[in-house]
Each structure stands twice: as structure tokens, then as C-alpha cells.
Amino acid sequence: MSQKKMTLECHRRVVVEYIKAIMSKRITFKNAEERREGADRMNREAEQFRFLFKKLAAGSGEDTEGLCSVIEGIAEVFKLTDPSLLYLEVSTLVSKHPDIRDEHIAALLTMRGDASREMKQTIIETLDKGPSQPSPNYVPIFKDITVPTLTVQKLLK
């Protein structure tokens, strides 16, 4: 395996494990301040990953932006202060990462702590109807992320 390939695989694995950890900790933010702090921390950590992998990939021409932007996209869903814009923020995440599934979305909305059951259902049902075509060079990331032992029905309660 070439160094470039190995660096790319390591980068991908770090981001996948990071997102798995976020989704499996069952954190529920209690208020907007906690959500903002959590999102700020995620953005800082994404920046550190980006810096590290940019250094490791120096000269290889590897795109180190795409993977870390997943973490930042999730942070944006948490940071949002106006719940009425949640659908828009989640649909942006889905359009950039078409392999994201209902259980990922439900887990993120549950972690926010302020999305009602009806809001979660509406967002998920609306997103299920939309077309999502990945760009030709899109590397699926959510297919390797399972939300532990929670069914979508449980998350929607």
C-alpha cells in the first residue's frame, strides 16, 4: 500500500471513529450554550485533524478537506440556535453526504435535545423523499458508522 493510500485510509478511519464516538456517547445537550460549546470543540478538533493530515499528505495532492468537513457539518447542526432552520441544516448535511441514514439524522437530532418527536419525524420523512445523488468522487463515510442499539423508532420517541 502506498504512503498516500495509507494516509488517506488513516484519515478516513480517524474521522469515522470520531463520528462513531459522537453518536454512541448518547450525549444530549441541555441548552443552546452546551450545543455551542460542543460544536466549537468539534470544529477545533476537525481543524486539528485537517492540519495533521495535511502535513502527512504534504506533496501527495490528497484532498484533506472533505473528510473533516463532515465533522464541521455535524457541528453546524448542533450549533444552530433557531430550530426552525434545522431542516435546512440537516438537508445540507444530507446533500453533501448522501450515504447518511435515518438513524444518523435521528441520533443527531436527539443529541441536540430540543427537537420534538414530530420535528424529527418530519425532517426524516421529508429527507427520505428527496433525491440524493453523490458526486462522482464522493467517498461514503456514514456506511461505516452504526448507531448503537437504537432503532429509529426509539430515537423518535
mmCIF file with all atom_site columns, C-alpha atoms in Angstrom:
data_model
loop_
_atom_site.group_PDB
_atom_site.id
_atom_site.type_symbol
_atom_site.label_atom_id
_atom_site.label_alt_id
_atom_site.label_comp_id
_atom_site.label_asym_id
_atom_site.label_entity_id
_atom_site.label_seq_id
_atom_site.pdbx_PDB_ins_code
_atom_site.Cartn_x
_atom_site.Cartn_y
_atom_site.Cartn_z
_atom_site.occupancy
_atom_site.B_iso_or_equiv
_atom_site.pdbx_formal_charge
_atom_site.auth_seq_id
_atom_site.auth_comp_id
_atom_site.auth_asym_id
_atom_site.auth_atom_id
_atom_site.pdbx_PDB_model_num
ATOM 1   C CA . MET A 1 1   ? 0.000   0.000  0.000  1.00 0.00 ? 1   MET A CA 1
ATOM 2   C CA . SER A 1 2   ? 1.420   3.380  -0.970 1.00 0.00 ? 2   SER A CA 1
ATOM 3   C CA . GLN A 1 3   ? 2.032   6.025  1.677  1.00 0.00 ? 3   GLN A CA 1
ATOM 4   C CA . LYS A 1 4   ? -0.582  8.229  0.025  1.00 0.00 ? 4   LYS A CA 1
ATOM 5   C CA . LYS A 1 5   ? -3.178  5.455  0.210  1.00 0.00 ? 5   LYS A CA 1
ATOM 6   C CA . MET A 1 6   ? -2.266  4.648  3.783  1.00 0.00 ? 6   MET A CA 1
ATOM 7   C CA . THR A 1 7   ? -2.509  8.323  4.825  1.00 0.00 ? 7   THR A CA 1
ATOM 8   C CA . LEU A 1 8   ? -5.908  8.633  3.163  1.00 0.00 ? 8   LEU A CA 1
ATOM 9   C CA . GLU A 1 9   ? -7.157  5.436  4.849  1.00 0.00 ? 9   GLU A CA 1
ATOM 10  C CA . CYS A 1 10  ? -5.867  6.597  8.259  1.00 0.00 ? 10  CYS A CA 1
ATOM 11  C CA . HIS A 1 11  ? -7.535  9.979  7.789  1.00 0.00 ? 11  HIS A CA 1
ATOM 12  C CA . ARG A 1 12  ? -10.808 8.322  6.848  1.00 0.00 ? 12  ARG A CA 1
ATOM 13  C CA . ARG A 1 13  ? -10.647 5.920  9.782  1.00 0.00 ? 13  ARG A CA 1
ATOM 14  C CA . VAL A 1 14  ? -9.924  8.708  12.295 1.00 0.00 ? 14  VAL A CA 1
ATOM 15  C CA . VAL A 1 15  ? -12.942 10.690 11.069 1.00 0.00 ? 15  VAL A CA 1
ATOM 16  C CA . VAL A 1 16  ? -15.209 7.598  11.056 1.00 0.00 ? 16  VAL A CA 1
ATOM 17  C CA . GLU A 1 17  ? -14.169 6.678  14.611 1.00 0.00 ? 17  GLU A CA 1
ATOM 18  C CA . TYR A 1 18  ? -14.638 10.280 15.747 1.00 0.00 ? 18  TYR A CA 1
ATOM 19  C CA . ILE A 1 19  ? -18.192 10.411 14.381 1.00 0.00 ? 19  ILE A CA 1
ATOM 20  C CA . LYS A 1 20  ? -18.935 6.939  15.818 1.00 0.00 ? 20  LYS A CA 1
ATOM 21  C CA . ALA A 1 21  ? -17.807 8.195  19.230 1.00 0.00 ? 21  ALA A CA 1
ATOM 22  C CA . ILE A 1 22  ? -20.029 11.273 18.970 1.00 0.00 ? 22  ILE A CA 1
ATOM 23  C CA . MET A 1 23  ? -23.058 9.204  18.002 1.00 0.00 ? 23  MET A CA 1
ATOM 24  C CA . SER A 1 24  ? -22.511 6.463  20.576 1.00 0.00 ? 24  SER A CA 1
ATOM 25  C CA . LYS A 1 25  ? -21.894 8.585  23.665 1.00 0.00 ? 25  LYS A CA 1
ATOM 26  C CA . ARG A 1 26  ? -25.584 9.340  23.951 1.00 0.00 ? 26  ARG A CA 1
ATOM 27  C CA . ILE A 1 27  ? -24.845 12.934 24.828 1.00 0.00 ? 27  ILE A CA 1
ATOM 28  C CA . THR A 1 28  ? -27.879 15.134 24.974 1.00 0.00 ? 28  THR A CA 1
ATOM 29  C CA . PHE A 1 29  ? -27.174 18.820 25.126 1.00 0.00 ? 29  PHE A CA 1
ATOM 30  C CA . LYS A 1 30  ? -29.318 20.584 27.692 1.00 0.00 ? 30  LYS A CA 1
ATOM 31  C CA . ASN A 1 31  ? -29.327 24.050 26.116 1.00 0.00 ? 31  ASN A CA 1
ATOM 32  C CA . ALA A 1 32  ? -28.018 26.281 23.341 1.00 0.00 ? 32  ALA A CA 1
ATOM 33  C CA . GLU A 1 33  ? -24.877 27.137 25.311 1.00 0.00 ? 33  GLU A CA 1
ATOM 34  C CA . GLU A 1 34  ? -23.896 23.451 25.669 1.00 0.00 ? 34  GLU A CA 1
ATOM 35  C CA . ARG A 1 35  ? -24.611 22.886 21.974 1.00 0.00 ? 35  ARG A CA 1
ATOM 36  C CA . ARG A 1 36  ? -22.428 25.842 21.008 1.00 0.00 ? 36  ARG A CA 1
ATOM 37  C CA . GLU A 1 37  ? -19.574 24.657 23.251 1.00 0.00 ? 37  GLU A CA 1
ATOM 38  C CA . GLY A 1 38  ? -19.821 21.130 21.853 1.00 0.00 ? 38  GLY A CA 1
ATOM 39  C CA . ALA A 1 39  ? -19.893 22.418 18.276 1.00 0.00 ? 39  ALA A CA 1
ATOM 40  C CA . ASP A 1 40  ? -16.923 24.732 18.898 1.00 0.00 ? 40  ASP A CA 1
ATOM 41  C CA . ARG A 1 41  ? -14.927 21.834 20.303 1.00 0.00 ? 41  ARG A CA 1
ATOM 42  C CA . MET A 1 42  ? -15.805 19.660 17.294 1.00 0.00 ? 42  MET A CA 1
ATOM 43  C CA . ASN A 1 43  ? -14.714 22.433 14.924 1.00 0.00 ? 43  ASN A CA 1
ATOM 44  C CA . ARG A 1 44  ? -11.391 22.823 16.778 1.00 0.00 ? 44  ARG A CA 1
ATOM 45  C CA . GLU A 1 45  ? -10.782 19.072 16.663 1.00 0.00 ? 45  GLU A CA 1
ATOM 46  C CA . ALA A 1 46  ? -11.699 18.910 12.947 1.00 0.00 ? 46  ALA A CA 1
ATOM 47  C CA . GLU A 1 47  ? -9.172  21.694 12.333 1.00 0.00 ? 47  GLU A CA 1
ATOM 48  C CA . GLN A 1 48  ? -6.500  19.723 14.230 1.00 0.00 ? 48  GLN A CA 1
ATOM 49  C CA . PHE A 1 49  ? -7.216  16.613 12.130 1.00 0.00 ? 49  PHE A CA 1
ATOM 50  C CA . ARG A 1 50  ? -7.091  18.707 8.966  1.00 0.00 ? 50  ARG A CA 1
ATOM 51  C CA . PHE A 1 51  ? -3.743  20.211 9.984  1.00 0.00 ? 51  PHE A CA 1
ATOM 52  C CA . LEU A 1 52  ? -2.266  16.825 10.914 1.00 0.00 ? 52  LEU A CA 1
ATOM 53  C CA . PHE A 1 53  ? -3.354  15.047 7.753  1.00 0.00 ? 53  PHE A CA 1
ATOM 54  C CA . LYS A 1 54  ? -2.384  17.984 5.554  1.00 0.00 ? 54  LYS A CA 1
ATOM 55  C CA . LYS A 1 55  ? 1.128   17.649 6.985  1.00 0.00 ? 55  LYS A CA 1
ATOM 56  C CA . LEU A 1 56  ? 1.152   13.879 6.487  1.00 0.00 ? 56  LEU A CA 1
ATOM 57  C CA . ALA A 1 57  ? -0.165  14.209 2.940  1.00 0.00 ? 57  ALA A CA 1
ATOM 58  C CA . ALA A 1 58  ? 2.137   17.109 2.023  1.00 0.00 ? 58  ALA A CA 1
ATOM 59  C CA . GLY A 1 59  ? 3.050   16.896 -1.627 1.00 0.00 ? 59  GLY A CA 1
ATOM 60  C CA . SER A 1 60  ? 0.767   13.944 -2.392 1.00 0.00 ? 60  SER A CA 1
ATOM 61  C CA . GLY A 1 61  ? -2.045  16.134 -3.675 1.00 0.00 ? 61  GLY A CA 1
ATOM 62  C CA . GLU A 1 62  ? -4.504  14.400 -1.338 1.00 0.00 ? 62  GLU A CA 1
ATOM 63  C CA . ASP A 1 63  ? -7.711  16.252 -0.561 1.00 0.00 ? 63  ASP A CA 1
ATOM 64  C CA . THR A 1 64  ? -7.769  16.591 3.222  1.00 0.00 ? 64  THR A CA 1
ATOM 65  C CA . GLU A 1 65  ? -10.774 18.920 3.260  1.00 0.00 ? 65  GLU A CA 1
ATOM 66  C CA . GLY A 1 66  ? -13.687 16.595 2.524  1.00 0.00 ? 66  GLY A CA 1
ATOM 67  C CA . LEU A 1 67  ? -13.433 14.265 5.485  1.00 0.00 ? 67  LEU A CA 1
ATOM 68  C CA . CYS A 1 68  ? -13.054 16.933 8.159  1.00 0.00 ? 68  CYS A CA 1
ATOM 69  C CA . SER A 1 69  ? -15.949 18.881 6.680  1.00 0.00 ? 69  SER A CA 1
ATOM 70  C CA . VAL A 1 70  ? -18.243 16.018 7.815  1.00 0.00 ? 70  VAL A CA 1
ATOM 71  C CA . ILE A 1 71  ? -17.385 16.813 11.449 1.00 0.00 ? 71  ILE A CA 1
ATOM 72  C CA . GLU A 1 72  ? -17.955 20.519 10.795 1.00 0.00 ? 72  GLU A CA 1
ATOM 73  C CA . GLY A 1 73  ? -21.312 19.785 9.143  1.00 0.00 ? 73  GLY A CA 1
ATOM 74  C CA . ILE A 1 74  ? -22.437 17.870 12.228 1.00 0.00 ? 74  ILE A CA 1
ATOM 75  C CA . ALA A 1 75  ? -21.186 20.728 14.428 1.00 0.00 ? 75  ALA A CA 1
ATOM 76  C CA . GLU A 1 76  ? -23.355 23.147 12.419 1.00 0.00 ? 76  GLU A CA 1
ATOM 77  C CA . VAL A 1 77  ? -26.444 21.022 13.153 1.00 0.00 ? 77  VAL A CA 1
ATOM 78  C CA . PHE A 1 78  ? -25.627 21.288 16.873 1.00 0.00 ? 78  PHE A CA 1
ATOM 79  C CA . LYS A 1 79  ? -24.695 24.978 16.826 1.00 0.00 ? 79  LYS A CA 1
ATOM 80  C CA . LEU A 1 80  ? -27.880 26.153 15.142 1.00 0.00 ? 80  LEU A CA 1
ATOM 81  C CA . THR A 1 81  ? -29.893 28.300 17.556 1.00 0.00 ? 81  THR A CA 1
ATOM 82  C CA . ASP A 1 82  ? -33.111 28.520 15.528 1.00 0.00 ? 82  ASP A CA 1
ATOM 83  C CA . PRO A 1 83  ? -34.804 25.086 15.472 1.00 0.00 ? 83  PRO A CA 1
ATOM 84  C CA . SER A 1 84  ? -36.986 26.193 12.545 1.00 0.00 ? 84  SER A CA 1
ATOM 85  C CA . LEU A 1 85  ? -33.828 26.157 10.385 1.00 0.00 ? 85  LEU A CA 1
ATOM 86  C CA . LEU A 1 86  ? -32.899 22.628 11.442 1.00 0.00 ? 86  LEU A CA 1
ATOM 87  C CA . TYR A 1 87  ? -34.409 21.033 8.354  1.00 0.00 ? 87  TYR A CA 1
ATOM 88  C CA . LEU A 1 88  ? -32.284 23.246 6.130  1.00 0.00 ? 88  LEU A CA 1
ATOM 89  C CA . GLU A 1 89  ? -29.071 22.485 8.027  1.00 0.00 ? 89  GLU A CA 1
ATOM 90  C CA . VAL A 1 90  ? -29.753 18.734 8.078  1.00 0.00 ? 90  VAL A CA 1
ATOM 91  C CA . SER A 1 91  ? -30.673 18.700 4.373  1.00 0.00 ? 91  SER A CA 1
ATOM 92  C CA . THR A 1 92  ? -27.345 20.434 3.611  1.00 0.00 ? 92  THR A CA 1
ATOM 93  C CA . LEU A 1 93  ? -25.538 17.687 5.529  1.00 0.00 ? 93  LEU A CA 1
ATOM 94  C CA . VAL A 1 94  ? -27.522 15.028 3.633  1.00 0.00 ? 94  VAL A CA 1
ATOM 95  C CA . SER A 1 95  ? -26.833 16.611 0.244  1.00 0.00 ? 95  SER A CA 1
ATOM 96  C CA . LYS A 1 96  ? -23.090 16.647 0.958  1.00 0.00 ? 96  LYS A CA 1
ATOM 97  C CA . HIS A 1 97  ? -23.112 13.130 2.444  1.00 0.00 ? 97  HIS A CA 1
ATOM 98  C CA . PRO A 1 98  ? -25.818 11.138 0.656  1.00 0.00 ? 98  PRO A CA 1
ATOM 99  C CA . ASP A 1 99  ? -24.956 7.901  2.465  1.00 0.00 ? 99  ASP A CA 1
ATOM 100 C CA . ILE A 1 100 ? -26.173 9.353  5.790  1.00 0.00 ? 100 ILE A CA 1
ATOM 101 C CA . ARG A 1 101 ? -29.140 7.298  7.020  1.00 0.00 ? 101 ARG A CA 1
ATOM 102 C CA . ASP A 1 102 ? -32.273 7.987  9.043  1.00 0.00 ? 102 ASP A CA 1
ATOM 103 C CA . GLU A 1 103 ? -30.728 6.639  12.236 1.00 0.00 ? 103 GLU A CA 1
ATOM 104 C CA . HIS A 1 104 ? -27.779 9.053  11.930 1.00 0.00 ? 104 HIS A CA 1
ATOM 105 C CA . ILE A 1 105 ? -30.128 12.000 11.496 1.00 0.00 ? 105 ILE A CA 1
ATOM 106 C CA . ALA A 1 106 ? -32.353 10.840 14.364 1.00 0.00 ? 106 ALA A CA 1
ATOM 107 C CA . ALA A 1 107 ? -29.297 10.425 16.624 1.00 0.00 ? 107 ALA A CA 1
ATOM 108 C CA . LEU A 1 108 ? -28.032 13.939 15.811 1.00 0.00 ? 108 LEU A CA 1
ATOM 109 C CA . LEU A 1 109 ? -31.453 15.497 16.418 1.00 0.00 ? 109 LEU A CA 1
ATOM 110 C CA . THR A 1 110 ? -31.812 13.557 19.672 1.00 0.00 ? 110 THR A CA 1
ATOM 111 C CA . MET A 1 111 ? -28.408 14.795 20.826 1.00 0.00 ? 111 MET A CA 1
ATOM 112 C CA . ARG A 1 112 ? -29.485 18.389 20.163 1.00 0.00 ? 112 ARG A CA 1
ATOM 113 C CA . GLY A 1 113 ? -32.049 17.895 22.904 1.00 0.00 ? 113 GLY A CA 1
ATOM 114 C CA . ASP A 1 114 ? -34.552 20.451 21.595 1.00 0.00 ? 114 ASP A CA 1
ATOM 115 C CA . ALA A 1 115 ? -36.099 18.700 18.593 1.00 0.00 ? 115 ALA A CA 1
ATOM 116 C CA . SER A 1 116 ? -39.592 17.411 19.263 1.00 0.00 ? 116 SER A CA 1
ATOM 117 C CA . ARG A 1 117 ? -40.594 13.942 18.143 1.00 0.00 ? 117 ARG A CA 1
ATOM 118 C CA . GLU A 1 118 ? -42.791 15.485 15.427 1.00 0.00 ? 118 GLU A CA 1
ATOM 119 C CA . MET A 1 119 ? -39.931 17.662 14.191 1.00 0.00 ? 119 MET A CA 1
ATOM 120 C CA . LYS A 1 120 ? -37.595 14.627 13.965 1.00 0.00 ? 120 LYS A CA 1
ATOM 121 C CA . GLN A 1 121 ? -40.223 12.619 12.077 1.00 0.00 ? 121 GLN A CA 1
ATOM 122 C CA . THR A 1 122 ? -40.973 15.464 9.686  1.00 0.00 ? 122 THR A CA 1
ATOM 123 C CA . ILE A 1 123 ? -37.292 16.081 8.922  1.00 0.00 ? 123 ILE A CA 1
ATOM 124 C CA . ILE A 1 124 ? -36.577 12.388 8.340  1.00 0.00 ? 124 ILE A CA 1
ATOM 125 C CA . GLU A 1 125 ? -39.705 11.799 6.221  1.00 0.00 ? 125 GLU A CA 1
ATOM 126 C CA . THR A 1 126 ? -39.056 14.898 4.115  1.00 0.00 ? 126 THR A CA 1
ATOM 127 C CA . LEU A 1 127 ? -35.415 13.970 3.547  1.00 0.00 ? 127 LEU A CA 1
ATOM 128 C CA . ASP A 1 128 ? -36.382 10.405 2.595  1.00 0.00 ? 128 ASP A CA 1
ATOM 129 C CA . LYS A 1 129 ? -38.406 11.783 -0.329 1.00 0.00 ? 129 LYS A CA 1
ATOM 130 C CA . GLY A 1 130 ? -35.584 13.881 -1.735 1.00 0.00 ? 130 GLY A CA 1
ATOM 131 C CA . PRO A 1 131 ? -33.183 12.627 -4.383 1.00 0.00 ? 131 PRO A CA 1
ATOM 132 C CA . SER A 1 132 ? -29.612 12.271 -3.241 1.00 0.00 ? 132 SER A CA 1
ATOM 133 C CA . GLN A 1 133 ? -27.038 11.633 -5.907 1.00 0.00 ? 133 GLN A CA 1
ATOM 134 C CA . PRO A 1 134 ? -23.463 11.503 -4.666 1.00 0.00 ? 134 PRO A CA 1
ATOM 135 C CA . SER A 1 135 ? -20.866 13.383 -6.674 1.00 0.00 ? 135 SER A CA 1
ATOM 136 C CA . PRO A 1 136 ? -18.703 11.004 -8.726 1.00 0.00 ? 136 PRO A CA 1
ATOM 137 C CA . ASN A 1 137 ? -15.712 11.357 -6.374 1.00 0.00 ? 137 ASN A CA 1
ATOM 138 C CA . TYR A 1 138 ? -17.717 11.129 -3.140 1.00 0.00 ? 138 TYR A CA 1
ATOM 139 C CA . VAL A 1 139 ? -16.256 8.668  -0.638 1.00 0.00 ? 139 VAL A CA 1
ATOM 140 C CA . PRO A 1 140 ? -19.034 7.216  1.558  1.00 0.00 ? 140 PRO A CA 1
ATOM 141 C CA . ILE A 1 141 ? -18.318 7.688  5.235  1.00 0.00 ? 141 ILE A CA 1
ATOM 142 C CA . PHE A 1 142 ? -21.587 7.018  7.055  1.00 0.00 ? 142 PHE A CA 1
ATOM 143 C CA . LYS A 1 143 ? -21.909 3.469  5.706  1.00 0.00 ? 143 LYS A CA 1
ATOM 144 C CA . ASP A 1 144 ? -19.237 2.522  8.265  1.00 0.00 ? 144 ASP A CA 1
ATOM 145 C CA . ILE A 1 145 ? -20.961 4.251  11.164 1.00 0.00 ? 145 ILE A CA 1
ATOM 146 C CA . THR A 1 146 ? -23.575 2.345  13.080 1.00 0.00 ? 146 THR A CA 1
ATOM 147 C CA . VAL A 1 147 ? -25.698 3.990  15.710 1.00 0.00 ? 147 VAL A CA 1
ATOM 148 C CA . PRO A 1 148 ? -25.527 1.533  18.602 1.00 0.00 ? 148 PRO A CA 1
ATOM 149 C CA . THR A 1 149 ? -28.631 -0.442 19.605 1.00 0.00 ? 149 THR A CA 1
ATOM 150 C CA . LEU A 1 150 ? -31.063 2.354  18.973 1.00 0.00 ? 150 LEU A CA 1
ATOM 151 C CA . THR A 1 151 ? -33.798 1.908  16.444 1.00 0.00 ? 151 THR A CA 1
ATOM 152 C CA . VAL A 1 152 ? -35.168 4.895  14.609 1.00 0.00 ? 152 VAL A CA 1
ATOM 153 C CA . GLN A 1 153 ? -38.488 4.336  16.399 1.00 0.00 ? 153 GLN A CA 1
ATOM 154 C CA . LYS A 1 154 ? -36.800 4.613  19.812 1.00 0.00 ? 154 LYS A CA 1
ATOM 155 C CA . LEU A 1 155 ? -34.952 7.748  18.749 1.00 0.00 ? 155 LEU A CA 1
ATOM 156 C CA . LEU A 1 156 ? -38.178 9.336  17.582 1.00 0.00 ? 156 LEU A CA 1
ATOM 157 C CA . LYS A 1 157 ? -39.866 8.895  20.955 1.00 0.00 ? 157 LYS A CA 1
#
